[in-house]
CSV table of C-alpha atoms in Angstrom, one decimal:
chain,number,residue,atom,x,y,z
H,1,MET,CA,113.8,52.4,103.4
H,2,ARG,CA,112.7,55.4,105.5
H,3,GLU,CA,111.1,58.2,103.4
H,4,GLU,CA,112.8,61.5,103.7
H,5,LEU,CA,110.6,64.3,105.0
H,6,ALA,CA,110.3,67.4,102.8
H,7,ILE,CA,111.4,70.5,104.5
H,8,THR,CA,109.6,73.7,103.6
H,9,ASP,CA,111.4,77.1,103.9
H,10,PHE,CA,109.1,79.5,105.7
H,11,THR,CA,111.5,82.4,105.6
H,12,GLU,CA,110.7,83.4,102.0
H,13,GLY,CA,108.5,86.4,101.3
H,14,VAL,CA,108.3,90.0,102.3
H,15,LEU,CA,107.6,91.5,105.7
H,16,CYS,CA,105.1,94.3,105.0
H,17,SER,CA,105.3,97.4,107.1
H,18,LEU,CA,102.7,99.1,104.8
H,19,THR,CA,99.6,97.2,103.5
H,20,LYS,CA,96.7,98.1,101.3
H,21,ARG,CA,93.1,96.7,101.7
H,22,VAL,CA,91.3,95.1,98.8
H,23,MET,CA,87.9,93.4,98.8
H,24,LEU,CA,87.6,90.6,96.2
H,25,ILE,CA,84.1,89.4,95.4
H,26,SER,CA,83.8,86.2,93.5
H,27,PRO,CA,81.1,83.4,93.6
H,28,LEU,CA,83.9,80.9,92.7
H,29,PRO,CA,87.1,82.0,94.4
H,30,ASP,CA,89.2,79.3,92.8
H,31,ARG,CA,89.1,81.1,89.5
H,32,VAL,CA,90.7,84.2,91.0
H,33,ARG,CA,93.0,82.3,93.3
H,34,SER,CA,96.1,83.4,91.4
H,35,LEU,CA,95.2,87.0,91.8
H,36,LEU,CA,94.5,86.6,95.5
H,37,VAL,CA,97.9,84.9,96.0
H,38,LYS,CA,99.6,87.6,94.1
H,39,LEU,CA,98.0,90.4,96.1
H,40,SER,CA,98.6,88.7,99.4
H,41,GLY,CA,102.3,88.3,98.5
H,42,ASP,CA,102.6,91.9,97.6
H,43,CYS,CA,101.5,93.5,100.9
H,44,PHE,CA,97.7,93.6,100.3
H,45,ASP,CA,95.2,92.6,102.9
H,46,VAL,CA,92.6,90.8,100.9
H,47,PHE,CA,89.0,90.3,102.0
H,48,SER,CA,87.6,87.5,99.9
H,49,LEU,CA,83.8,87.3,99.7
H,50,HIS,CA,81.4,85.0,97.8
H,51,GLU,CA,78.6,87.6,97.9
H,52,PHE,CA,78.7,91.4,98.1
H,53,THR,CA,77.2,93.1,101.1
H,54,ALA,CA,77.1,96.9,101.1
H,55,ALA,CA,77.3,97.1,104.9
H,56,LEU,CA,80.8,95.7,104.8
H,57,LEU,CA,82.2,98.7,102.9
H,58,PRO,CA,82.2,101.1,105.9
H,59,ALA,CA,83.1,98.2,108.3
H,60,LEU,CA,86.2,96.9,106.4
H,61,GLN,CA,87.0,100.2,104.6
H,62,PRO,CA,88.7,98.6,101.5
H,63,GLU,CA,90.7,100.9,99.3
H,64,LEU,CA,89.6,99.0,96.2
H,65,LEU,CA,87.1,96.4,95.1
H,66,VAL,CA,87.7,93.6,92.6
H,67,TYR,CA,84.5,92.2,91.3
H,68,ASP,CA,84.4,88.9,89.5
H,69,ALA,CA,81.7,89.4,86.9
H,70,LEU,CA,82.4,86.3,84.9
H,71,PRO,CA,79.3,84.2,84.5
H,72,VAL,CA,78.9,81.1,86.7
H,73,ASP,CA,77.5,77.8,85.6
H,74,LYS,CA,73.9,78.2,84.5
H,75,SER,CA,72.9,75.5,87.0
H,76,ALA,CA,74.2,77.5,89.9
H,77,SER,CA,71.6,79.3,92.0
H,78,ALA,CA,73.5,82.6,91.9
H,79,ALA,CA,73.9,82.7,88.1
H,80,SER,CA,71.9,85.8,87.6
H,81,SER,CA,73.7,87.8,90.3
H,82,HIS,CA,77.2,87.5,89.1
H,83,THR,CA,77.3,89.2,85.8
H,84,LEU,CA,78.2,92.7,84.6
H,85,GLN,CA,74.5,93.6,84.9
H,86,GLY,CA,74.2,91.9,88.3
H,87,GLY,CA,76.9,94.2,89.8
H,88,ALA,CA,74.8,97.4,89.7
H,89,GLU,CA,74.3,97.4,93.5
H,90,LEU,CA,78.0,96.9,94.1
H,91,LEU,CA,79.0,99.7,91.7
H,92,GLN,CA,76.5,102.1,93.2
H,93,ALA,CA,77.7,101.4,96.8
H,94,ALA,CA,81.3,101.7,95.7
H,95,ARG,CA,80.7,105.0,94.0
H,96,ALA,CA,78.9,106.3,97.1
H,97,HIS,CA,81.9,105.3,99.3
H,98,GLY,CA,84.5,106.6,96.9
H,99,VAL,CA,86.0,103.2,96.4
H,100,PRO,CA,87.4,102.3,92.9
H,101,VAL,CA,86.3,99.1,91.3
H,102,LEU,CA,88.1,96.7,88.9
H,103,VAL,CA,85.6,94.4,87.1
H,104,LEU,CA,86.8,91.1,85.8
H,105,LEU,CA,85.2,89.9,82.6
H,106,ASN,CA,85.7,87.1,80.2
H,107,GLY,CA,86.6,88.0,76.6
H,108,GLU,CA,83.1,87.5,75.2
H,109,ALA,CA,81.5,89.7,77.9
H,110,TYR,CA,84.2,92.4,77.4
H,111,GLU,CA,83.6,92.5,73.6
H,112,ALA,CA,79.8,92.6,74.1
H,113,ARG,CA,79.8,95.2,77.0
H,114,GLY,CA,78.4,97.9,74.7
H,115,ASN,CA,77.4,101.0,76.6
H,116,ALA,CA,76.9,99.4,80.0
H,117,GLU,CA,76.9,101.8,82.9
H,118,LEU,CA,80.0,101.1,84.9
H,119,SER,CA,80.1,104.2,87.1
H,120,GLY,CA,83.8,104.8,86.5
H,121,ALA,CA,84.8,101.2,87.1
H,122,GLU,CA,87.7,99.8,85.1
H,123,LEU,CA,87.6,96.5,83.2
H,124,LEU,CA,90.1,93.7,82.9
H,125,VAL,CA,89.7,90.5,80.8
H,126,TRP,CA,90.1,87.5,83.0
H,127,PRO,CA,91.9,85.0,83.2
H,128,SER,CA,94.9,87.2,82.7
H,129,ASP,CA,98.5,87.6,84.0
H,130,PRO,CA,98.2,88.3,87.8
H,131,GLU,CA,101.2,90.6,87.5
H,132,ALA,CA,99.3,92.7,84.9
H,133,ALA,CA,96.3,92.8,87.2
H,134,LEU,CA,98.5,93.9,90.1
H,135,SER,CA,100.0,96.7,88.1
H,136,ARG,CA,96.5,97.9,87.2
H,137,ILE,CA,95.4,97.8,90.8
H,138,ASN,CA,98.4,99.7,92.0
H,139,ARG,CA,97.9,102.3,89.3
H,140,MET,CA,94.2,102.7,90.4
H,141,LEU,CA,95.2,103.2,94.0
H,142,GLU,CA,97.9,105.7,93.2
H,143,GLU,CA,95.4,107.8,91.2
H,144,ARG,CA,92.9,107.7,94.0
H,145,PRO,CA,93.1,110.8,96.3
H,146,ALA,CA,92.3,110.5,100.0
H,147,SER,CA,89.4,113.0,99.5
H,148,ALA,CA,87.5,110.3,97.5
H,149,LEU,CA,87.1,108.4,100.7
H,150,VAL,CA,84.5,110.8,102.1
H,151,ALA,CA,82.0,110.4,99.3
H,152,ALA,CA,79.9,108.2,101.5
H,153,GLY,CA,79.8,110.6,104.4
H,154,SER,CA,79.0,113.6,102.1
H,155,ALA,CA,76.3,111.6,100.3
H,156,VAL,CA,74.6,110.5,103.6
H,157,ALA,CA,74.8,114.0,105.1
H,158,GLY,CA,73.4,115.4,101.8
H,159,MET,CA,70.5,113.0,101.8
H,160,GLU,CA,69.6,113.9,105.4
H,161,ALA,CA,69.7,117.6,104.5
H,162,GLY,CA,67.4,117.0,101.5
H,163,ASN,CA,69.9,118.0,98.8
H,164,PRO,CA,73.5,116.7,98.5
H,165,ALA,CA,74.6,119.9,96.8
H,166,ASP,CA,73.3,122.1,99.7
H,167,VAL,CA,75.3,120.5,102.6
H,168,LEU,CA,76.7,123.3,104.7
H,169,ARG,CA,80.1,123.1,106.4
H,170,ASN,CA,80.4,124.3,109.9
H,171,ASP,CA,83.4,125.1,112.0
H,172,GLU,CA,83.5,121.7,113.6
H,173,ASP,CA,84.4,120.3,110.1
H,174,LEU,CA,87.6,122.3,110.0
H,175,ARG,CA,90.9,121.7,111.9
H,176,THR,CA,93.7,124.2,111.6
H,177,PHE,CA,97.4,124.0,112.7
H,178,LYS,CA,99.7,126.7,111.6
H,179,ASP,CA,99.3,126.9,107.8
H,180,ILE,CA,97.7,123.4,107.6
H,181,GLN,CA,93.9,123.2,107.2
H,182,ILE,CA,91.9,120.0,107.3
H,183,ASP,CA,88.4,119.9,105.9
H,184,GLN,CA,87.0,116.8,107.6
H,185,ARG,CA,83.8,116.8,105.5
H,186,ARG,CA,85.8,116.5,102.3
H,187,MET,CA,88.9,114.9,103.8
H,188,ARG,CA,90.8,117.7,102.1
H,189,VAL,CA,94.2,118.9,103.4
H,190,THR,CA,95.8,122.1,102.4
H,191,ARG,CA,99.2,123.6,103.4
H,192,GLY,CA,99.5,127.4,102.7
H,193,GLY,CA,96.5,127.1,100.4
H,194,GLN,CA,98.0,124.3,98.4
H,195,ARG,CA,96.3,120.9,98.2
H,196,ILE,CA,98.1,117.9,99.7
H,197,GLU,CA,97.2,114.4,98.6
H,198,LEU,CA,97.4,112.0,101.5
H,199,THR,CA,96.6,108.3,101.9
H,200,LYS,CA,93.8,107.4,104.3
H,201,THR,CA,96.3,106.4,107.0
H,202,GLU,CA,98.4,109.6,106.6
H,203,TYR,CA,95.2,111.6,106.8
H,204,ASP,CA,94.1,109.8,110.0
H,205,LEU,CA,97.5,110.4,111.5
H,206,LEU,CA,97.5,114.1,110.7
H,207,LEU,CA,94.0,114.6,112.0
H,208,HIS,CA,94.8,112.8,115.2
H,209,PHE,CA,97.8,115.0,115.8
H,210,VAL,CA,96.0,118.2,115.0
H,211,SER,CA,93.0,117.2,117.2
H,212,SER,CA,95.3,116.5,120.1
H,213,ASP,CA,96.2,119.0,122.8
H,214,GLY,CA,99.9,118.8,121.9
H,215,SER,CA,100.8,116.1,124.4
H,216,VAL,CA,103.1,113.3,123.4
H,217,LEU,CA,101.4,110.5,121.5
H,218,THR,CA,103.1,107.1,121.9
H,219,ARG,CA,103.4,104.7,119.1
H,220,GLU,CA,101.1,102.4,120.9
H,221,ASN,CA,98.5,105.1,121.2
H,222,LEU,CA,98.8,105.9,117.5
H,223,LEU,CA,98.5,102.2,116.6
H,224,ASP,CA,95.4,101.8,118.6
H,225,THR,CA,93.7,105.0,117.3
H,226,VAL,CA,94.7,104.9,113.6
H,227,TRP,CA,95.2,101.2,112.9
H,228,GLY,CA,92.8,99.8,115.5
H,229,MET,CA,93.0,97.5,118.5
H,230,GLN,CA,93.0,94.4,116.2
H,231,PHE,CA,96.2,95.4,114.4
H,232,TYR,CA,99.1,93.1,115.3
H,233,GLY,CA,101.9,94.6,113.2
H,234,GLY,CA,105.0,96.1,114.7
H,235,SER,CA,105.2,99.7,116.0
H,236,ASN,CA,107.7,100.6,113.2
H,237,VAL,CA,104.7,100.9,110.9
H,238,VAL,CA,104.0,104.2,112.7
H,239,ASP,CA,107.5,105.5,112.0
H,240,VAL,CA,107.2,104.6,108.3
H,241,HIS,CA,103.9,106.5,107.9
H,242,ILE,CA,105.2,109.5,109.9
H,243,LYS,CA,108.2,109.7,107.6
H,244,SER,CA,105.9,109.6,104.5
H,245,LEU,CA,103.6,112.2,106.1
H,246,ARG,CA,106.5,114.5,106.9
H,247,LYS,CA,107.7,114.3,103.3
H,248,LYS,CA,104.3,115.3,101.9
H,249,LEU,CA,104.1,118.2,104.4
H,250,LYS,CA,107.7,119.2,103.5
H,251,ASP,CA,108.5,118.8,107.2
H,252,SER,CA,111.9,117.9,108.6
H,253,ALA,CA,112.7,115.5,111.5
H,254,VAL,CA,115.8,117.6,112.2
H,255,SER,CA,114.0,121.0,112.3
H,256,PRO,CA,110.4,120.0,112.6
H,257,ARG,CA,107.7,122.6,111.8
H,258,TYR,CA,104.7,120.3,112.4
H,259,ILE,CA,105.6,116.9,114.0
H,260,VAL,CA,108.3,116.5,116.6
H,261,THR,CA,109.9,113.2,117.5
H,262,VAL,CA,110.2,112.6,121.3
H,263,ARG,CA,113.0,110.1,121.6
H,264,GLY,CA,112.0,107.0,123.5
H,265,ALA,CA,108.4,108.1,123.7
H,266,GLY,CA,106.6,108.9,120.5
H,267,TYR,CA,105.6,112.1,118.7
H,268,ARG,CA,103.9,115.4,119.3
H,269,LEU,CA,102.9,118.7,117.6
H,270,ALA,CA,105.7,121.2,117.2
H,271,ASP,CA,105.3,124.3,119.4
H,272,ASP,CA,106.6,126.8,116.9
H,273,PRO,CA,107.7,126.9,113.3
H,274,LEU,CA,111.3,126.4,114.1
H,275,GLN,CA,111.2,123.8,116.8
């Protein structure tokens, strides 16, 4: 009798117009596989690494780190580097780059953590429900302002100047359009003197518009500049982020004050408050 072939339905899942980047560091990825699958299925781009390398933070620009600090088998060569104490370098680098960290611990390590210096990282006992871990990660990302992303740049500039607290801001660090002011050193955006919290992508979009000469910016141009040449998503991702940015700026697509839609072409800065 001929065996029937199993048919897999590849149409299930969610098409993601917006994604978030998470770096997951684990010496034994299989033990966090359920979390990796959950994140990938919920519109997260997950960079899974066996070992942490600080140089990858500015390269990959993750929005959050998940660090598997569960002990590995004592016979493993990396046993001493994957513990709560062994994550000091990771925590220091993450703090310098303004990236929040979720540390996975087993129950015993969690109870015995004492006064360990965690540099603001959050702890989660693992194994755990992947849904609960996802909720924790989403909350951490929601509470993280875009301004936190410039901690690395400020720290480096401060070290070069000799004192991080004495870094001076010059006019090149500021961009102004109407009542919007962008402090590039701090990645801080204000409108009429009021702080506006933007995501990294929204900030990059706004900065690109304000830094332009007012010419029309096509969706393809915005994709290449903000998302990068290696991004293969659809151009509708630009429209989604523009809509979100307008909402935070209290702008209107019908009577735009800041960003005008050019039908069939793209977007540009508005010429006057009522255009």
